[in-house]
Amino acid sequence: MSTPSSKSDEAFGASSSDDVALDSTTNESWIAIEPPMPPRNIQVISDLCSEPPSFSAAQFDIVLRRQHQRSRDGGGVKKAAIPSRFLNLSDTFEFSGWGTLSRIELDPSDISYGEKCIQDGRRAKTLGQFTASALAGNAVLGSVFYALPAVVIASGVYSPISLFIATLVLFLWRPIMEELASALPFGGAPYTYLLNVSSKWLALLGAAMLLLDYASTSVVSAATAAAYLSGEVSLPFPAYVGALLVVVVFTIVSLSGLRESARIALVVLSLHILTMLALFVASVVAWARTGNSLIHENWVMGRGPLRAGHIVGEVFNGVCIGVLGLTGFECTPSYVSSIKPGRFPRVLRNLHYPAIFLNCLSMLFLLALVPLETILSGANVLSALASVAAGKWLRIWVVVDAVVVLCGGVLTGILGACELSDSLSIVSKMFSLIWLAVMTLFPIAVLLLKFNRGRLPRQPRTSLTIVFSTLIIAFVIIGGNIAIDPTIVGYAAAYLVALATIFYVTMKKGRFVRWFLWIYDQSSSLNAFLWTKNWGHRMAKMMMHMRRQPVCLLVKTDEINRLFHKLLYVCENEETSRLKLVHFYDEEGGIPSEMEANWKILDEAFPEITVDLVLVRGPFNPLNVAALANRLQVPTTLMFMSCPGQNFSYPVADFGTRIISL
């Protein structure tokens, strides 16, 4: 067969050994895609007909398509025949070399490395329900120290009702968080949730919110601890300096590791629970001794007009601010990969019920024993309650507990984000809005999970009614916070846009370098000037260096439409010039018939990426994937796979890969 126009029967009877023929005039080759073996009742076309064949007949014909000549060993440049946008510089750096086909058999050293990775991952699940609860518990249960004064200002004497309603809404979030943790038990959630069920840019937006929330948790906890301490003793420095010192100290503590940090957090949380129980017992005794006169006086002074609209408005405003009493819950999924299997629902339960108990009773005792003017002043209200209930000794105890447990809250935030530089007053002001924004990511993530990754095994499965109800409540409370103080939107947006921009530039840094290179190319003076004439070469090398890290697509099928969409995902979400299509097989007959032909098509279709085909002998399981990661020097976090189904034999967390398709 010499030319594509040949009408001889030889074109249709080419054997598999002659599946590529070179056209010397065009420097291109022809790929013959062999048909499957036809059924006996189907006659194979052996000559050309004047009429087009039917579909049932054509599917058994040999298909010829043109392909550019490639080196058997890969390499070269897949330069496309399109005009260049660069006037003075070569655009060769935008194109990659041809891919290669390789067959791999994993050796014992690779298998040994894979076994070690699997065992290390399983040993990392060290946190039981109480130690895991303690990590976030100091932020959740310590929030009473800064949530109560803010709720009283917004809701007045209706604060206990507002706090009770605010804490109840978490019953909607708990099944959503449980479903997500069951389906995707990865650390760093909800960022990792969004990364596995949507695009990377949405995940980075979630990461910006999450980092801002962690920073807010640390800063507000540290600032409140410093305020409580400065209210009792004279500090030799301003309160904000004390807050920064707390942040620095607990940043160092967090470096001891998650397990040691959890033990420290458990000790701190135990002290806080003991302190609050002692405060409640003393308050009950004091209330029984003094009677209801003060709570009646506070009620009369703070109730305002007895109109239904006014009362509902007060309660609603308190609910919007009262969510501050739940801050810390969003941190628990970030370390779910370190929690023992089956313990995560218990962790949420252990945090939720004490939060209801502490917030509501604390506010009730405050209104019963402390004058309303003192509560509205916001000056260490729980230490004031302790002083009234039992005297100075309990006041000192509560202040010490406040400082210690709020420092534990700082630790919770630092475990999620170890660096921050923020204004204390601004962060405190937008804290509730940022927290609500992060909590909204969970119902959004579970909706995307159901739609884009619905085949993932998980238990429980939340109904869409609960998911949409949670979203509606979240948006209503966000709107309420904005109505109370519209300025928080500006502060939150400024910080969020700044962080999101940084993350986006990090994700698309090669694109920005390319823009700078184009601007440089358009200026003839920059190309000629002695100091700048080498900038183009340096930027081109920088782009090539940024894109050197390979990624892997773990594929099962040879369907070209699915392969094409997966490559598109890589192009849109990763900066790489090297991609490896990896297929595991048990025997030669297990390799899909069109895998090699379709790989060649894709390698030609994406000239900016070198697409290699890697055929690995062995079953597809976590051990072999980890072993292959060691062999190819590609981390499993840069290996992408399709969504497994209900009958999949292995936990998805054991692979450590990203799920990018249904």
XYZ file of C-alpha atoms in Angstrom:
662
model
C 0.000 0.000 0.000
C 1.734 3.160 -1.185
C -0.815 5.943 -1.178
C -4.117 6.635 0.541
C -5.907 6.765 -2.805
C -5.030 3.200 -3.697
C -8.164 1.202 -4.501
C -6.616 -2.219 -4.503
C -7.900 -4.972 -2.281
C -4.541 -4.857 -0.505
C -5.644 -1.745 1.386
C -8.373 -3.707 3.097
C -6.450 -6.882 3.630
C -3.422 -5.406 5.411
C -2.108 -7.639 8.145
C -1.335 -6.445 11.663
C 2.372 -6.376 10.887
C 1.727 -3.778 8.174
C -0.504 -1.546 10.242
C 1.646 1.561 9.642
C 2.761 2.599 6.146
C 4.831 5.704 5.392
C 3.815 8.258 2.766
C 7.149 9.558 1.484
C 5.665 12.635 -0.150
C 3.910 13.998 2.924
C 6.188 12.619 5.667
C 3.078 11.163 7.267
C 1.979 7.642 8.056
C -1.260 5.711 7.909
C -2.681 3.713 10.807
C -4.739 0.658 9.947
C -7.190 -0.076 12.764
C -8.039 -3.747 12.543
C -11.700 -4.775 12.878
C -12.888 -7.206 15.534
C -13.556 -10.780 14.463
C -16.945 -10.695 12.691
C -19.773 -13.070 13.477
C -20.221 -15.860 10.961
C -23.388 -14.365 9.531
C -21.617 -11.100 8.649
C -19.650 -10.951 5.394
C -16.460 -8.877 5.605
C -16.105 -6.280 2.873
C -13.227 -7.265 0.645
C -13.561 -4.786 -2.194
C -14.716 -1.262 -2.722
C -18.336 -0.613 -3.526
C -19.853 2.320 -5.293
C -22.267 2.835 -2.405
C -21.223 3.538 1.224
C -21.434 0.420 3.406
C -24.065 0.098 6.109
C -23.044 0.630 9.702
C -23.342 -3.047 10.540
C -21.014 -3.870 7.648
C -18.650 -0.930 8.052
C -17.833 -1.761 11.643
C -16.008 -4.840 10.371
C -13.882 -2.924 7.875
C -10.318 -1.721 8.360
C -10.125 2.005 9.111
C -7.232 4.051 7.782
C -6.302 7.442 9.236
C -3.354 9.701 8.672
C -0.814 10.260 11.438
C 2.384 12.284 11.500
C 5.554 10.250 11.447
C 6.874 9.564 14.936
C 10.111 8.141 16.204
C 9.782 4.666 17.648
C 11.626 5.893 20.761
C 9.559 9.066 21.111
C 11.118 12.492 21.437
C 11.289 15.117 18.726
C 8.855 18.013 18.696
C 5.145 17.691 17.875
C 5.057 21.144 16.319
C 1.658 21.896 14.860
C 1.322 23.643 11.508
C -0.293 26.760 12.942
C 0.947 30.364 12.889
C 2.960 31.497 15.903
C 1.829 34.401 18.084
C 5.476 35.263 18.766
C 7.222 37.694 16.406
C 10.853 37.448 17.491
C 11.032 34.271 19.568
C 10.659 30.642 18.648
C 7.476 28.995 19.937
C 9.070 25.548 20.142
C 8.811 25.616 23.953
C 5.010 25.386 23.599
C 5.243 21.899 22.066
C 6.326 18.584 23.534
C 7.915 15.461 22.146
C 6.161 12.343 20.913
C 5.099 9.833 23.519
C 6.321 6.275 23.874
C 4.767 2.929 24.698
C 6.313 0.941 27.526
C 5.490 -2.294 29.308
C 6.307 -2.563 32.995
C 6.535 -5.472 35.373
C 6.817 -4.286 38.969
C 9.884 -5.655 40.718
C 10.120 -6.704 44.405
C 11.559 -3.349 45.511
C 8.560 -1.538 44.031
C 6.145 -3.962 45.707
C 7.945 -3.528 49.022
C 7.628 0.239 48.759
C 3.932 -0.096 47.944
C 3.339 -2.302 50.985
C 5.106 0.251 53.193
C 2.934 3.075 51.854
C -0.267 1.120 52.473
C 0.782 0.227 56.010
C 1.874 3.785 56.781
C -1.500 5.067 55.634
C -3.355 2.635 57.859
C -1.129 3.349 60.856
C -1.824 7.072 60.431
C -5.419 6.475 61.574
C -4.558 6.911 65.246
C -7.280 9.208 66.572
C -10.174 7.731 68.509
C -13.464 9.516 69.058
C -12.295 11.442 72.146
C -8.878 12.590 70.939
C -10.390 13.534 67.576
C -13.184 15.398 69.358
C -10.659 17.266 71.490
C -8.826 18.758 68.504
C -11.883 20.695 67.389
C -13.578 20.643 70.785
C -11.513 23.456 72.239
C -12.642 25.744 69.422
C -16.267 24.558 69.566
C -16.747 24.584 73.336
C -14.384 27.485 73.949
C -16.445 29.690 71.641
C -18.793 30.525 74.540
C -16.219 33.045 75.737
C -16.613 35.250 72.650
C -20.027 34.200 71.274
C -22.191 35.075 74.292
C -21.534 38.863 74.420
C -22.102 39.199 70.661
C -25.405 37.293 70.840
C -26.680 39.413 73.761
C -26.012 42.603 71.824
C -28.008 41.280 68.856
C -30.802 39.438 70.670
C -31.014 40.853 74.193
C -33.072 38.791 76.628
C -34.080 36.413 73.840
C -30.489 35.173 73.607
C -31.089 31.724 75.163
C -33.779 31.033 72.553
C -31.539 32.272 69.733
C -28.600 30.151 70.857
C -30.793 27.071 71.182
C -32.116 27.473 67.623
C -28.639 28.245 66.258
C -27.169 25.078 67.765
C -30.057 22.941 66.493
C -29.367 23.774 62.828
C -26.249 21.649 63.001
C -28.495 18.578 62.915
C -28.873 19.351 59.195
C -25.126 19.533 58.605
C -24.123 16.370 60.436
C -25.489 13.781 57.933
C -24.024 15.808 55.067
C -20.584 15.840 56.677
C -20.872 12.127 57.472
C -21.703 11.244 53.855
C -18.790 13.269 52.511
C -16.350 11.768 55.003
C -17.556 8.263 54.140
C -17.189 8.784 50.395
C -13.927 10.754 50.438
C -12.015 10.167 53.703
C -9.154 12.468 52.749
C -7.447 15.088 54.889
C -7.752 18.774 54.057
C -11.540 18.795 53.583
C -13.642 20.496 52.329
C -10.901 21.469 49.833
C -10.279 17.810 48.995
C -14.017 17.189 48.632
C -14.317 19.902 46.001
C -11.099 18.765 44.309
C -12.524 15.263 43.795
C -16.043 16.233 42.734
C -15.449 19.398 40.685
C -12.710 21.443 39.034
C -9.524 22.608 40.670
C -10.388 26.323 40.528
C -13.514 25.754 42.642
C -11.436 23.702 45.072
C -8.900 26.543 45.329
C -11.708 28.987 46.076
C -12.794 26.654 48.859
C -9.196 26.468 50.072
C -9.055 30.261 50.281
C -12.226 30.282 52.412
C -10.871 27.482 54.572
C -7.535 29.189 55.174
C -9.315 32.414 56.060
C -11.565 30.510 58.465
C -8.593 28.825 60.149
C -6.867 32.167 60.467
C -10.030 33.686 61.938
C -10.361 30.832 64.440
C -6.780 31.306 65.596
C -6.883 35.098 65.729
C -10.253 35.447 67.476
C -9.378 32.758 70.033
C -5.996 34.351 70.723
C -7.484 37.843 70.975
C -10.222 36.702 73.367
C -7.680 34.861 75.538
C -5.536 38.001 75.730
C -8.614 40.112 76.555
C -9.639 37.820 79.412
C -6.115 37.883 80.801
C -5.708 41.649 80.501
C -9.063 42.115 82.252
C -7.706 40.436 85.382
C -4.018 41.410 85.450
C -2.012 44.314 84.135
C -0.005 43.182 81.127
C 3.305 44.888 80.237
C 2.228 45.011 76.580
C -0.971 45.675 74.583
C -3.546 42.897 74.315
C -2.907 42.378 70.578
C 0.753 41.649 71.314
C -0.361 38.970 73.743
C -2.611 37.512 71.065
C 0.266 37.311 68.599
C 2.457 35.653 71.235
C -0.222 33.026 71.783
C -0.355 32.349 68.049
C 3.424 31.990 67.823
C 3.649 29.675 70.845
C 0.915 27.356 69.608
C 2.331 27.340 66.107
C 5.412 25.787 67.674
C 3.253 23.351 69.660
C 1.468 22.246 66.479
C 4.812 21.184 64.997
C 4.890 18.295 67.480
C 2.481 16.466 65.198
C -1.204 15.687 65.051
C -1.158 12.857 67.583
C 0.715 14.804 70.261
C -1.388 17.898 69.572
C -4.524 15.798 70.075
C -3.302 14.626 73.471
C -2.593 18.190 74.564
C -6.004 19.254 73.260
C -7.711 16.447 75.216
C -6.127 17.595 78.485
C -7.160 21.195 77.807
C -10.701 20.197 76.868
C -11.070 18.074 79.997
C -10.075 21.098 82.122
C -12.624 23.257 80.305
C -15.487 20.797 80.790
C -14.635 20.457 84.491
C -14.550 24.246 84.844
C -17.889 24.738 83.138
C -19.524 22.025 85.270
C -18.222 23.730 88.416
C -19.524 27.080 87.131
C -22.965 25.626 86.400
C -23.251 23.987 89.829
C -22.252 27.238 91.532
C -24.726 29.161 89.358
C -27.596 26.830 90.271
C -26.825 27.296 93.972
C -26.576 31.068 93.593
C -29.808 31.255 91.598
C -31.626 29.226 94.240
C -30.257 31.596 96.897
C -31.069 34.924 95.162
C -34.307 33.997 93.443
C -35.754 35.334 90.169
C -35.661 39.045 90.894
C -32.638 39.805 88.678
C -33.790 37.742 85.724
C -37.150 39.528 85.920
C -35.391 42.893 86.046
C -33.225 42.001 83.064
C -36.311 40.796 81.184
C -38.187 44.033 81.727
C -35.174 46.142 80.795
C -34.192 44.233 77.681
C -37.374 42.862 76.149
C -38.292 45.986 74.128
C -41.717 46.349 72.467
C -43.909 43.275 72.855
C -44.694 43.028 69.162
C -44.422 39.782 67.218
C -42.317 41.366 64.480
C -39.875 42.848 66.997
C -39.519 39.597 68.931
C -38.994 37.512 65.773
C -36.415 40.036 64.521
C -34.504 39.910 67.809
C -34.498 36.130 67.859
C -33.446 35.935 64.184
C -30.563 38.370 64.713
C -29.425 36.275 67.657
C -29.533 33.110 65.575
C -27.398 34.741 62.870
C -24.741 35.710 65.417
C -25.257 32.595 67.532
C -23.584 30.378 64.951
C -20.342 31.688 66.466
C -21.042 29.157 69.201
C -20.483 26.383 66.636
C -17.150 27.498 65.186
C -14.734 24.608 65.036
C -17.073 22.005 63.532
C -15.765 22.820 60.069
C -12.278 21.781 61.194
C -13.140 18.148 61.938
C -13.202 16.906 58.298
C -9.739 18.380 57.736
C -8.171 15.549 59.754
C -10.691 12.783 58.997
C -7.912 10.751 57.346
C -6.326 10.370 60.805
C -9.534 9.252 62.546
C -10.115 5.542 63.055
C -12.768 3.994 60.776
C -16.340 4.430 61.968
C -15.494 7.097 64.562
C -16.276 10.273 62.609
C -20.063 10.326 63.301
C -19.297 9.932 67.011
C -16.870 12.834 66.864
C -19.574 15.110 65.463
C -22.011 13.885 68.111
C -19.477 14.454 70.900
C -19.035 18.046 69.773
C -22.660 18.886 69.023
C -24.497 17.960 72.216
C -22.077 19.694 74.620
C -22.235 22.799 72.398
C -26.028 22.935 72.838
C -25.702 22.366 76.567
C -22.924 24.884 77.271
C -24.186 27.735 75.093
C -27.803 27.705 76.239
C -27.172 27.167 79.962
C -24.368 29.742 80.067
C -26.646 32.393 78.601
C -29.521 31.470 80.902
C -27.341 31.715 84.032
C -25.939 35.041 82.857
C -29.418 36.564 82.580
C -30.395 35.112 85.965
C -27.354 36.302 87.944
C -25.580 39.171 86.120
C -27.065 42.621 85.439
C -27.885 43.256 81.787
C -25.597 46.312 81.618
C -22.619 44.147 82.627
C -23.499 41.529 80.018
C -23.864 44.142 77.272
C -20.463 45.591 78.123
C -18.961 42.332 76.842
C -16.138 42.423 79.373
C -15.317 38.829 80.378
C -18.939 37.897 80.993
C -18.278 34.343 82.197
C -15.705 35.521 84.724
C -18.327 38.001 85.930
C -20.801 35.131 86.292
C -18.213 33.119 88.262
C -17.590 36.055 90.592
C -21.300 36.465 91.332
C -21.908 32.722 91.708
C -19.021 31.749 93.990
C -16.575 34.596 94.454
C -13.028 35.445 93.420
C -11.649 31.905 93.525
C -14.032 30.700 90.828
C -13.474 33.876 88.825
C -9.730 33.210 88.720
C -10.370 29.594 87.777
C -12.636 30.623 84.889
C -10.133 33.196 83.624
C -7.345 30.609 83.656
C -9.635 28.147 81.875
C -10.601 30.796 79.313
C -6.979 31.521 78.476
C -6.063 27.837 78.261
C -9.063 26.623 76.235
C -8.922 29.574 73.844
C -5.277 28.770 73.278
C -6.520 25.285 72.413
C -8.801 26.961 69.871
C -5.740 28.661 68.435
C -4.170 25.214 68.077
C -7.242 24.018 66.158
C -6.857 26.821 63.632
C -3.096 26.446 63.357
C -3.372 22.746 62.567
C -5.268 23.837 59.442
C -3.179 26.903 58.615
C 0.201 27.501 60.233
C 0.825 31.030 58.973
C -1.330 34.175 59.180
C -0.984 37.957 59.399
C -4.310 39.689 60.028
C -5.924 42.561 61.857
C -7.566 41.264 65.036
C -10.544 43.619 64.947
C -11.299 43.019 61.259
C -11.012 39.239 61.521
C -13.260 39.192 64.594
C -15.840 41.258 62.734
C -16.110 38.949 59.731
C -15.642 35.691 61.644
C -19.275 34.517 61.522
C -19.614 35.272 57.798
C -16.454 33.363 56.897
C -17.536 30.432 59.057
C -20.929 30.332 57.350
C -19.287 30.493 53.921
C -17.109 27.485 54.789
C -20.084 25.553 56.171
C -21.959 26.258 52.927
C -19.221 24.383 51.065
C -20.356 21.100 52.638
C -23.893 20.973 51.140
C -22.480 22.255 47.842
C -19.855 19.503 47.885
C -22.396 16.782 48.652
C -24.599 17.975 45.775
C -21.625 17.770 43.405
C -20.772 14.368 44.863
C -24.253 13.055 44.122
C -24.272 14.488 40.593
C -20.666 13.980 39.447
C -19.504 11.009 41.561
C -22.774 9.306 42.419
C -21.257 5.808 42.047
C -18.872 6.256 44.990
C -19.619 3.783 47.804
C -20.653 5.596 50.997
C -22.926 5.400 53.995
C -25.155 7.220 54.937
C -26.759 8.931 51.945
C -28.388 12.259 52.704
C -31.700 13.093 51.060
C -31.838 16.033 48.674
C -34.507 17.603 50.903
C -32.015 17.903 53.751
C -29.287 19.176 51.439
C -31.409 21.940 49.919
C -32.887 22.838 53.316
C -29.350 23.232 54.658
C -28.388 25.462 51.743
C -31.456 27.644 52.216
C -30.817 28.044 55.944
C -27.150 28.833 55.307
C -27.993 31.571 52.788
C -30.683 33.009 55.066
C -28.262 33.237 58.003
C -25.572 34.720 55.765
C -28.092 37.331 54.624
C -28.994 38.051 58.239
C -25.362 38.651 59.186
C -24.921 41.002 56.239
C -28.076 42.905 57.218
C -26.787 43.312 60.782
C -23.437 44.699 59.627
C -22.997 45.220 55.847
C -19.332 46.214 56.264
C -18.331 42.603 56.934
C -18.930 41.801 53.248
C -16.252 44.244 52.183
C -13.712 42.910 54.681
C -14.444 39.268 53.884
C -14.423 39.860 50.121
C -11.109 41.724 50.267
C -9.350 38.930 52.149
C -11.008 36.202 50.082
C -10.180 37.805 46.732
C -6.576 38.325 47.813
C -6.126 34.696 48.877
C -8.011 33.316 45.864
C -5.872 35.427 43.524
C -2.687 34.088 45.108
C -3.933 30.512 44.759
C -5.037 31.071 41.160
C -1.685 32.570 40.181
C 0.005 29.573 41.808
C -2.221 27.211 39.846
C -1.751 29.031 36.510
C 1.759 30.404 36.972
C 2.872 29.042 33.612
C 0.107 30.962 31.853
C 1.205 34.219 33.481
C 4.831 33.608 32.500
C 3.603 32.991 28.966
C 1.796 36.350 28.963
C 4.943 38.105 30.164
C 6.917 36.312 27.471
C 4.478 37.529 24.799
C 4.714 41.118 26.078
C 8.496 40.840 26.000
C 8.370 39.423 22.460
C 6.293 42.360 21.183
C 8.970 44.860 22.236
C 11.871 45.001 19.790
C 13.852 47.207 22.177
C 13.712 44.618 24.969
C 14.898 41.969 22.522
C 17.839 44.163 21.481
C 18.854 45.717 24.831
C 21.993 44.144 26.323
C 20.519 43.523 29.792
C 17.203 42.117 28.591
C 17.943 40.273 25.368
C 18.253 36.926 27.196
C 14.996 37.284 29.128
C 12.996 35.464 26.477
C 15.219 32.402 26.640
C 15.091 32.427 30.450
C 11.307 32.699 30.587
C 10.931 29.887 28.049
C 13.179 27.676 30.198
C 11.181 28.688 33.269
C 7.948 27.569 31.601
C 9.454 24.252 30.595
C 10.742 23.776 34.153
C 7.292 24.513 35.651
C 5.672 21.888 33.429
C 8.218 19.099 33.945
C 6.262 17.163 36.620
C 4.415 14.239 34.972
C 0.917 13.130 35.924
C -0.744 9.764 35.432
C -4.192 8.805 34.183
C -5.196 5.349 35.412
C -7.472 4.074 32.641
C -9.473 0.912 32.214
C -11.136 1.428 28.849
C -9.913 2.382 25.393
C -13.008 4.460 24.596
C -11.508 7.539 22.998
C -14.240 9.937 24.118
C -13.586 9.127 27.771
C -9.832 9.310 27.307
C -10.192 12.642 25.522
C -12.235 14.205 28.323
C -9.725 13.026 30.912
C -6.892 14.638 28.984
C -8.933 17.825 28.768
C -9.263 17.773 32.560
C -5.492 17.555 32.887
C -4.963 20.427 30.435
C -7.435 22.641 32.299
C -6.390 21.819 35.855
C -2.708 20.867 35.845
C 0.410 22.495 34.468
C 2.310 19.645 32.915
C 3.909 18.724 29.615
C 4.112 15.003 30.420
C 1.159 12.668 30.847
C 1.172 8.916 31.225
C -1.829 6.788 30.306
C -1.540 3.782 32.623
C -3.425 0.531 32.097
C -3.094 -2.493 34.398
C -3.605 -5.909 32.802
C -3.314 -9.519 33.922
C -2.539 -11.002 30.513
C -1.987 -9.790 26.968
C -5.551 -10.555 26.001
C -6.721 -8.170 28.700
C -5.410 -5.064 26.919
C -8.268 -3.278 25.082
C -7.920 -3.717 21.327
C -7.891 0.005 20.457
C -5.793 1.218 23.373
C -2.584 1.682 21.378
C -4.263 3.206 18.324
C -6.274 5.676 20.400
C -3.211 6.588 22.440
C -1.445 7.591 19.227
C -4.412 9.719 18.208
C -4.440 11.498 21.579
C -0.688 12.016 21.506
C -1.123 13.804 18.196
C -4.228 15.723 19.316
C -2.408 17.365 22.231
C 0.869 18.745 20.818
C 1.619 20.626 24.060
C 1.730 17.390 26.106
C 3.822 14.257 25.655
C 1.363 11.407 26.099
C 2.997 8.090 27.025
C 1.215 4.752 27.198
C 2.322 2.581 30.129
C 1.043 -1.003 30.268
C 1.573 -2.548 33.707
C 1.299 -6.290 34.213
C -0.673 -6.968 37.363
C -4.072 -6.329 38.960
C -5.335 -2.822 39.654
C -5.142 -2.437 43.436
C -3.722 0.057 45.983
C -0.514 -1.938 46.407
C 0.366 -1.905 42.715
C -0.602 1.756 42.317
C 1.715 2.736 45.185
C 4.456 0.532 43.721
C 4.010 2.158 40.301
C 4.194 5.606 41.899
C 7.611 4.664 43.248
C 8.699 3.214 39.902
C 7.646 6.279 37.891
C 8.498 8.816 40.631
C 5.009 10.289 40.394
C 3.159 10.864 43.710
C -0.242 9.231 43.989
C -1.756 12.704 44.476
C -0.914 13.303 40.804
C -2.526 10.062 39.682
C -6.122 10.384 38.484
C -8.759 7.684 38.182
C -12.441 7.242 37.378
C -15.098 6.955 40.052
C -15.318 3.390 41.425
C -18.680 1.706 41.791
C -20.482 -0.080 44.604
C -18.792 -3.420 43.868
C -15.255 -2.029 43.903
C -13.057 -4.210 46.108
C -10.887 -1.555 47.766
C -11.432 1.624 49.828
C -10.831 4.656 47.648
C -8.685 6.231 50.381
C -6.109 3.422 50.036
C -5.243 4.594 46.518
C -4.512 8.203 47.482
C -5.430 9.259 43.952
C -7.782 11.948 42.683
C -11.166 11.051 41.203
C -11.841 13.079 38.060
C -14.737 11.437 36.245
C -18.005 9.594 36.811
